[in-house]
């Protein structure tokens, strides 16, 4: 069986691993994101060592972004206009591909995580679904008809605008581009900034969670109405607050008010809006799934 490498490239941490599927995930290597030069050197060193033990057939990269996914573009595989200044215009795909000389699959971190959930996790049985991660930032990826939704660039589902009642929540928002977009109001960074301590340190009954469930539900309703997904997977650090998911189920149902006549929502919303089955490995396993897909194209 061919061995694949995966790189989960996050804005705050990277995870590299080799393997073939969730039961065979080896040598996970986690480290904090620093400069592109230092980070890419660490990745290359890791895969060169792994490759000495057993040949790696292809590598997948699920990257924070925005990224250039247009195969015919001169900057394909670059990280482009990211707020992380040092990473702007970084030729990520090219450096990995040229140095390690294997096929490299490249997509956004959330699209990779979506692919992992599609192959092995919570979205195995559907062909049209979205994966949203709510953590330091908010991102969303989509699979439509079993293929990535790319379109113009790629979806940026965290940066949609949702109702913001400033009388209830005077917080101005944290997005460096839009202030009070969804990410600006509901990311883990926004929670910490608004309440003065991180989500993990707020109690389960803190009013933060009711507000958070409200914002996530607004966003989810927009995704449902625009994309008509067959499932919604909600991942990321903020979703580890177990009290949130039932609050979101209730709010989404009540806000939709029986308008969308689908039993998946009206009767079985617990199976419609779910958390990732691959849990913390969704990102790196998704990158391995990307590598497998790229190898299959050769
Ligand atoms: Zn924004």
mmCIF file of C-alpha atoms and ligand atoms in Angstrom:
data_model
loop_
_atom_site.group_PDB
_atom_site.id
_atom_site.type_symbol
_atom_site.label_atom_id
_atom_site.label_comp_id
_atom_site.label_asym_id
_atom_site.label_seq_id
_atom_site.Cartn_x
_atom_site.Cartn_y
_atom_site.Cartn_z
ATOM 1 C CA UNK A 1 0.000 0.000 0.000
ATOM 2 C CA UNK A 2 1.274 3.478 -0.859
ATOM 3 C CA UNK A 3 2.286 5.776 1.968
ATOM 4 C CA UNK A 4 1.158 9.410 1.931
ATOM 5 C CA UNK A 5 2.215 12.575 3.737
ATOM 6 C CA UNK A 6 -0.110 15.235 5.087
ATOM 7 C CA UNK A 7 0.532 18.841 6.114
ATOM 8 C CA UNK A 8 -2.115 20.681 8.093
ATOM 9 C CA UNK A 9 -0.949 24.268 7.801
ATOM 10 C CA UNK A 10 -2.721 26.461 10.315
ATOM 11 C CA UNK A 11 -2.179 30.092 11.162
ATOM 12 C CA UNK A 12 -1.034 29.166 14.680
ATOM 13 C CA UNK A 13 0.167 25.562 14.375
ATOM 14 C CA UNK A 14 1.319 23.042 11.814
ATOM 15 C CA UNK A 15 0.801 19.281 11.911
ATOM 16 C CA UNK A 16 2.704 16.893 9.649
ATOM 17 C CA UNK A 17 2.100 13.135 9.533
ATOM 18 C CA UNK A 18 2.426 10.121 7.267
ATOM 19 C CA UNK A 19 -0.075 7.324 6.847
ATOM 20 C CA UNK A 20 -2.841 5.880 4.751
ATOM 21 C CA UNK A 21 -6.099 6.333 6.725
ATOM 22 C CA UNK A 22 -7.423 7.164 10.258
ATOM 23 C CA UNK A 23 -6.312 3.756 11.625
ATOM 24 C CA UNK A 24 -2.856 4.240 10.160
ATOM 25 C CA UNK A 25 -1.705 7.727 11.044
ATOM 26 C CA UNK A 26 1.986 7.776 11.968
ATOM 27 C CA UNK A 27 4.588 10.067 13.468
ATOM 28 C CA UNK A 28 2.468 13.186 13.999
ATOM 29 C CA UNK A 29 4.746 16.203 14.308
ATOM 30 C CA UNK A 30 3.196 19.405 15.710
ATOM 31 C CA UNK A 31 4.867 22.786 15.939
ATOM 32 C CA UNK A 32 3.931 26.442 16.137
ATOM 33 C CA UNK A 33 3.755 28.531 12.959
ATOM 34 C CA UNK A 34 6.742 30.878 12.679
ATOM 35 C CA UNK A 35 8.314 32.450 9.568
ATOM 36 C CA UNK A 36 7.695 30.741 6.212
ATOM 37 C CA UNK A 37 11.411 29.933 5.825
ATOM 38 C CA UNK A 38 11.787 28.295 9.239
ATOM 39 C CA UNK A 39 8.424 26.494 9.025
ATOM 40 C CA UNK A 40 8.997 25.102 5.525
ATOM 41 C CA UNK A 41 12.514 23.949 6.524
ATOM 42 C CA UNK A 42 11.010 21.971 9.421
ATOM 43 C CA UNK A 43 8.466 20.350 7.093
ATOM 44 C CA UNK A 44 11.112 19.369 4.544
ATOM 45 C CA UNK A 45 13.418 17.917 7.205
ATOM 46 C CA UNK A 46 10.529 15.874 8.638
ATOM 47 C CA UNK A 47 9.466 14.393 5.294
ATOM 48 C CA UNK A 48 13.055 13.676 4.215
ATOM 49 C CA UNK A 49 13.498 11.643 7.393
ATOM 50 C CA UNK A 50 10.179 9.818 6.922
ATOM 51 C CA UNK A 51 11.027 9.119 3.295
ATOM 52 C CA UNK A 52 14.269 7.384 4.339
ATOM 53 C CA UNK A 53 12.231 4.885 6.387
ATOM 54 C CA UNK A 54 9.550 4.320 3.771
ATOM 55 C CA UNK A 55 8.998 5.970 0.429
ATOM 56 C CA UNK A 56 6.253 8.599 0.388
ATOM 57 C CA UNK A 57 4.138 8.491 -2.802
ATOM 58 C CA UNK A 58 2.538 11.943 -2.545
ATOM 59 C CA UNK A 59 1.990 14.786 -0.101
ATOM 60 C CA UNK A 60 -1.120 16.849 0.586
ATOM 61 C CA UNK A 61 -1.198 20.384 1.966
ATOM 62 C CA UNK A 62 -4.297 21.850 3.596
ATOM 63 C CA UNK A 63 -3.308 25.465 4.101
ATOM 64 C CA UNK A 64 -4.590 28.565 5.844
ATOM 65 C CA UNK A 65 -5.220 31.263 3.314
ATOM 66 C CA UNK A 66 -6.323 32.915 1.214
ATOM 67 C CA UNK A 67 -4.452 30.742 -1.295
ATOM 68 C CA UNK A 68 -4.235 30.578 -5.096
ATOM 69 C CA UNK A 69 -5.884 27.355 -6.316
ATOM 70 C CA UNK A 70 -5.946 28.139 -10.037
ATOM 71 C CA UNK A 71 -3.794 25.430 -11.618
ATOM 72 C CA UNK A 72 -2.872 27.598 -14.640
ATOM 73 C CA UNK A 73 -1.914 30.636 -12.523
ATOM 74 C CA UNK A 74 1.750 31.697 -12.166
ATOM 75 C CA UNK A 75 1.145 31.889 -8.414
ATOM 76 C CA UNK A 76 -0.653 28.521 -8.045
ATOM 77 C CA UNK A 77 -0.080 27.119 -4.576
ATOM 78 C CA UNK A 78 0.867 30.474 -3.051
ATOM 79 C CA UNK A 79 -0.528 31.855 0.179
ATOM 80 C CA UNK A 80 -1.697 35.265 -1.041
ATOM 81 C CA UNK A 81 -3.344 38.109 0.929
ATOM 82 C CA UNK A 82 -3.198 36.645 4.444
ATOM 83 C CA UNK A 83 -3.260 38.992 7.437
ATOM 84 C CA UNK A 84 -0.113 37.093 8.535
ATOM 85 C CA UNK A 85 2.241 39.560 6.853
ATOM 86 C CA UNK A 86 5.336 37.309 6.759
ATOM 87 C CA UNK A 87 3.362 34.667 4.869
ATOM 88 C CA UNK A 88 1.985 36.948 2.170
ATOM 89 C CA UNK A 89 2.963 35.767 -1.325
ATOM 90 C CA UNK A 90 4.653 32.577 -0.100
ATOM 91 C CA UNK A 91 5.191 29.878 -2.718
ATOM 92 C CA UNK A 92 4.185 27.066 -0.371
ATOM 93 C CA UNK A 93 3.229 24.347 -2.868
ATOM 94 C CA UNK A 94 6.222 25.036 -5.146
ATOM 95 C CA UNK A 95 8.850 24.834 -2.385
ATOM 96 C CA UNK A 96 7.491 21.541 -1.050
ATOM 97 C CA UNK A 97 6.982 20.008 -4.504
ATOM 98 C CA UNK A 98 10.429 21.000 -5.885
ATOM 99 C CA UNK A 99 12.402 19.985 -2.804
ATOM 100 C CA UNK A 100 10.673 16.671 -2.099
ATOM 101 C CA UNK A 101 9.958 15.871 -5.748
ATOM 102 C CA UNK A 102 6.659 14.018 -5.275
ATOM 103 C CA UNK A 103 3.116 14.858 -6.442
ATOM 104 C CA UNK A 104 1.620 17.457 -4.081
ATOM 105 C CA UNK A 105 -2.095 18.088 -3.578
ATOM 106 C CA UNK A 106 -2.886 21.604 -2.405
ATOM 107 C CA UNK A 107 -6.082 23.163 -1.089
ATOM 108 C CA UNK A 108 -7.411 25.239 1.797
ATOM 109 C CA UNK A 109 -7.205 23.816 5.323
ATOM 110 C CA UNK A 110 -10.985 23.655 5.552
ATOM 111 C CA UNK A 111 -11.438 22.008 2.153
ATOM 112 C CA UNK A 112 -8.865 19.401 3.200
ATOM 113 C CA UNK A 113 -10.704 18.805 6.477
ATOM 114 C CA UNK A 114 -13.965 18.504 4.520
ATOM 115 C CA UNK A 115 -12.370 15.895 2.260
ATOM 116 C CA UNK A 116 -11.154 13.921 5.285
ATOM 117 C CA UNK A 117 -14.673 13.915 6.760
ATOM 118 C CA UNK A 118 -16.054 12.895 3.350
ATOM 119 C CA UNK A 119 -13.695 9.917 3.020
ATOM 120 C CA UNK A 120 -13.638 8.671 6.572
ATOM 121 C CA UNK A 121 -15.794 10.771 8.886
ATOM 122 C CA UNK A 122 -19.111 12.518 9.444
ATOM 123 C CA UNK A 123 -19.896 13.162 5.752
ATOM 124 C CA UNK A 124 -19.196 9.723 4.252
ATOM 125 C CA UNK A 125 -22.775 9.223 3.062
ATOM 126 C CA UNK A 126 -23.457 12.611 1.401
ATOM 127 C CA UNK A 127 -22.144 14.274 -1.773
ATOM 128 C CA UNK A 128 -23.010 17.918 -0.952
ATOM 129 C CA UNK A 129 -21.970 19.299 2.405
ATOM 130 C CA UNK A 130 -19.958 21.990 4.105
ATOM 131 C CA UNK A 131 -17.323 21.954 6.831
ATOM 132 C CA UNK A 132 -16.967 25.013 9.038
ATOM 133 C CA UNK A 133 -14.136 25.477 11.509
ATOM 134 C CA UNK A 134 -14.622 27.904 14.371
ATOM 135 C CA UNK A 135 -11.313 28.470 16.111
ATOM 136 C CA UNK A 136 -8.736 31.274 16.110
ATOM 137 C CA UNK A 137 -10.432 32.314 12.861
ATOM 138 C CA UNK A 138 -13.480 30.972 11.033
ATOM 139 C CA UNK A 139 -13.307 29.174 7.702
ATOM 140 C CA UNK A 140 -15.566 27.007 5.626
ATOM 141 C CA UNK A 141 -15.021 24.503 2.859
ATOM 142 C CA UNK A 142 -17.521 22.794 0.647
ATOM 143 C CA UNK A 143 -17.876 19.636 -1.381
ATOM 144 C CA UNK A 144 -20.522 19.748 -4.095
ATOM 145 C CA UNK A 145 -21.289 16.635 -6.117
ATOM 146 C CA UNK A 146 -18.274 15.027 -4.502
ATOM 147 C CA UNK A 147 -15.932 17.775 -5.816
ATOM 148 C CA UNK A 148 -14.413 20.792 -4.071
ATOM 149 C CA UNK A 149 -16.321 24.013 -4.359
ATOM 150 C CA UNK A 150 -13.638 26.443 -5.630
ATOM 151 C CA UNK A 151 -15.316 28.875 -8.017
ATOM 152 C CA UNK A 152 -13.680 32.275 -8.280
ATOM 153 C CA UNK A 153 -11.015 31.692 -5.608
ATOM 154 C CA UNK A 154 -12.433 29.497 -2.842
ATOM 155 C CA UNK A 155 -15.233 30.080 -0.347
ATOM 156 C CA UNK A 156 -14.486 32.416 2.568
ATOM 157 C CA UNK A 157 -17.432 31.398 4.696
ATOM 158 C CA UNK A 158 -16.096 33.055 7.828
ATOM 159 C CA UNK A 159 -16.369 36.532 6.359
ATOM 160 C CA UNK A 160 -20.091 36.748 5.715
ATOM 161 C CA UNK A 161 -22.113 39.465 7.401
ATOM 162 C CA UNK A 162 -24.707 38.463 9.963
ATOM 163 C CA UNK A 163 -27.110 40.540 12.096
ATOM 164 C CA UNK A 164 -25.210 42.353 14.846
ATOM 165 C CA UNK A 165 -27.414 44.019 17.446
ATOM 166 C CA UNK A 166 -25.003 46.510 19.017
ATOM 167 C CA UNK A 167 -27.451 47.178 21.886
ATOM 168 C CA UNK A 168 -27.115 43.552 23.011
ATOM 169 C CA UNK A 169 -23.476 43.154 21.945
ATOM 170 C CA UNK A 170 -21.607 46.460 21.677
ATOM 171 C CA UNK A 171 -18.342 44.652 20.858
ATOM 172 C CA UNK A 172 -17.000 46.133 17.627
ATOM 173 C CA UNK A 173 -15.570 42.913 16.152
ATOM 174 C CA UNK A 174 -12.076 41.594 15.528
ATOM 175 C CA UNK A 175 -11.717 40.939 11.783
ATOM 176 C CA UNK A 176 -8.787 42.996 10.432
ATOM 177 C CA UNK A 177 -10.630 43.392 7.113
ATOM 178 C CA UNK A 178 -14.308 43.827 8.110
ATOM 179 C CA UNK A 179 -14.522 44.281 11.902
ATOM 180 C CA UNK A 180 -17.919 42.688 12.607
ATOM 181 C CA UNK A 181 -18.227 39.941 9.991
ATOM 182 C CA UNK A 182 -19.002 36.412 11.312
ATOM 183 C CA UNK A 183 -15.324 35.743 12.101
ATOM 184 C CA UNK A 184 -14.980 39.194 13.659
ATOM 185 C CA UNK A 185 -17.852 38.474 16.061
ATOM 186 C CA UNK A 186 -17.638 34.740 16.736
ATOM 187 C CA UNK A 187 -14.056 33.425 16.378
ATOM 188 C CA UNK A 188 -12.180 32.197 19.433
ATOM 189 C CA UNK A 189 -10.102 35.373 19.154
ATOM 190 C CA UNK A 190 -13.259 37.516 19.307
ATOM 191 C CA UNK A 191 -14.570 35.582 22.336
ATOM 192 C CA UNK A 192 -11.323 36.208 24.185
ATOM 193 C CA UNK A 193 -11.237 39.864 23.210
ATOM 194 C CA UNK A 194 -14.896 40.518 24.092
ATOM 195 C CA UNK A 195 -14.974 38.757 27.474
ATOM 196 C CA UNK A 196 -11.364 39.286 28.590
ATOM 197 C CA UNK A 197 -10.559 35.579 28.832
ATOM 198 C CA UNK A 198 -10.428 32.663 26.467
ATOM 199 C CA UNK A 199 -13.454 30.432 25.873
ATOM 200 C CA UNK A 200 -11.940 27.518 27.820
ATOM 201 C CA UNK A 201 -11.858 29.724 30.927
ATOM 202 C CA UNK A 202 -15.492 30.831 30.682
ATOM 203 C CA UNK A 203 -18.042 28.635 32.478
ATOM 204 C CA UNK A 204 -20.566 26.545 30.563
ATOM 205 C CA UNK A 205 -23.354 28.899 31.641
ATOM 206 C CA UNK A 206 -21.545 32.109 30.719
ATOM 207 C CA UNK A 207 -23.656 34.415 28.486
ATOM 208 C CA UNK A 208 -20.855 34.156 25.915
ATOM 209 C CA UNK A 209 -22.257 30.827 24.703
ATOM 210 C CA UNK A 210 -25.777 32.023 24.087
ATOM 211 C CA UNK A 211 -24.380 34.867 21.967
ATOM 212 C CA UNK A 212 -21.983 32.487 20.225
ATOM 213 C CA UNK A 213 -24.795 30.019 19.407
ATOM 214 C CA UNK A 214 -26.835 32.916 18.027
ATOM 215 C CA UNK A 215 -24.064 34.074 15.669
ATOM 216 C CA UNK A 216 -23.218 30.543 14.517
ATOM 217 C CA UNK A 217 -26.924 29.859 13.867
ATOM 218 C CA UNK A 218 -27.289 33.006 11.750
ATOM 219 C CA UNK A 219 -24.317 31.910 9.650
ATOM 220 C CA UNK A 220 -25.540 28.307 9.379
ATOM 221 C CA UNK A 221 -28.946 29.491 8.146
ATOM 222 C CA UNK A 222 -27.283 31.533 5.422
ATOM 223 C CA UNK A 223 -25.276 28.511 4.307
ATOM 224 C CA UNK A 224 -28.393 26.327 4.306
ATOM 225 C CA UNK A 225 -30.386 28.817 2.251
ATOM 226 C CA UNK A 226 -27.617 29.513 -0.263
ATOM 227 C CA UNK A 227 -25.967 26.122 -0.723
ATOM 228 C CA UNK A 228 -28.649 23.641 0.364
ATOM 229 C CA UNK A 229 -26.046 21.321 1.900
ATOM 230 C CA UNK A 230 -27.006 17.775 2.885
ATOM 231 C CA UNK A 231 -24.948 18.086 6.079
ATOM 232 C CA UNK A 232 -23.046 20.708 8.036
ATOM 233 C CA UNK A 233 -19.946 19.710 9.991
ATOM 234 C CA UNK A 234 -18.888 22.222 12.657
ATOM 235 C CA UNK A 235 -15.303 21.821 13.857
ATOM 236 C CA UNK A 236 -12.574 23.912 15.471
ATOM 237 C CA UNK A 237 -11.609 24.697 19.066
ATOM 238 C CA UNK A 238 -14.739 26.705 19.925
ATOM 239 C CA UNK A 239 -16.990 23.740 19.057
ATOM 240 C CA UNK A 240 -15.292 21.746 21.838
ATOM 241 C CA UNK A 241 -17.717 23.571 24.123
ATOM 242 C CA UNK A 242 -20.205 20.716 24.197
ATOM 243 C CA UNK A 243 -23.091 22.946 25.292
ATOM 244 C CA UNK A 244 -22.999 24.813 21.958
ATOM 245 C CA UNK A 245 -24.209 22.174 19.510
ATOM 246 C CA UNK A 246 -27.670 21.589 21.090
ATOM 247 C CA UNK A 247 -28.128 25.366 21.384
ATOM 248 C CA UNK A 248 -27.345 25.709 17.678
ATOM 249 C CA UNK A 249 -29.780 22.896 16.769
ATOM 250 C CA UNK A 250 -32.572 24.611 18.639
ATOM 251 C CA UNK A 251 -31.872 28.075 17.258
ATOM 252 C CA UNK A 252 -31.468 26.983 13.646
ATOM 253 C CA UNK A 253 -34.794 25.150 13.777
ATOM 254 C CA UNK A 254 -36.551 28.051 15.405
ATOM 255 C CA UNK A 255 -35.063 30.689 13.059
ATOM 256 C CA UNK A 256 -35.885 28.652 9.930
ATOM 257 C CA UNK A 257 -39.435 28.317 11.280
ATOM 258 C CA UNK A 258 -40.272 25.215 9.196
ATOM 259 C CA UNK A 259 -39.536 27.082 5.980
ATOM 260 C CA UNK A 260 -37.107 24.447 4.686
ATOM 261 C CA UNK A 261 -39.293 21.345 4.485
ATOM 262 C CA UNK A 262 -36.670 18.663 4.915
ATOM 263 C CA UNK A 263 -36.955 15.983 7.614
ATOM 264 C CA UNK A 264 -33.160 16.208 8.015
ATOM 265 C CA UNK A 265 -33.799 19.622 9.595
ATOM 266 C CA UNK A 266 -37.349 19.388 10.965
ATOM 267 C CA UNK A 267 -36.992 15.913 12.556
ATOM 268 C CA UNK A 268 -33.315 14.968 12.689
ATOM 269 C CA UNK A 269 -31.269 18.117 13.075
ATOM 270 C CA UNK A 270 -28.924 16.269 15.485
ATOM 271 C CA UNK A 271 -27.739 14.236 12.489
ATOM 272 C CA UNK A 272 -27.738 17.238 10.135
ATOM 273 C CA UNK A 273 -25.506 19.659 12.056
ATOM 274 C CA UNK A 274 -22.711 17.586 13.570
ATOM 275 C CA UNK A 275 -19.131 17.802 14.816
ATOM 276 C CA UNK A 276 -16.207 16.122 12.974
ATOM 277 C CA UNK A 277 -15.808 12.382 13.536
ATOM 278 C CA UNK A 278 -12.082 12.615 12.879
ATOM 279 C CA UNK A 279 -11.914 15.173 15.705
ATOM 280 C CA UNK A 280 -8.476 16.782 16.030
ATOM 281 C CA UNK A 281 -7.069 14.705 13.170
ATOM 282 C CA UNK A 282 -9.562 16.027 10.579
ATOM 283 C CA UNK A 283 -7.020 18.513 9.204
ATOM 284 C CA UNK A 284 -3.997 16.257 8.801
ATOM 285 C CA UNK A 285 -6.086 13.292 7.610
ATOM 286 C CA UNK A 286 -7.731 15.610 5.104
ATOM 287 C CA UNK A 287 -4.269 16.540 3.847
ATOM 288 C CA UNK A 288 -3.473 12.820 3.473
ATOM 289 C CA UNK A 289 -6.730 12.417 1.530
ATOM 290 C CA UNK A 290 -5.594 15.286 -0.728
ATOM 291 C CA UNK A 291 -2.280 13.478 -1.301
ATOM 292 C CA UNK A 292 -4.109 10.271 -2.240
ATOM 293 C CA UNK A 293 -6.289 12.191 -4.691
ATOM 294 C CA UNK A 294 -3.262 13.840 -6.290
ATOM 295 C CA UNK A 295 -1.443 10.516 -6.567
ATOM 296 C CA UNK A 296 -4.513 9.021 -8.227
ATOM 297 C CA UNK A 297 -4.347 11.692 -10.936
ATOM 298 C CA UNK A 298 -0.752 10.809 -11.927
HETATM 299 ZN ZN1 LIG B 1 -13.925 39.399 7.904
#
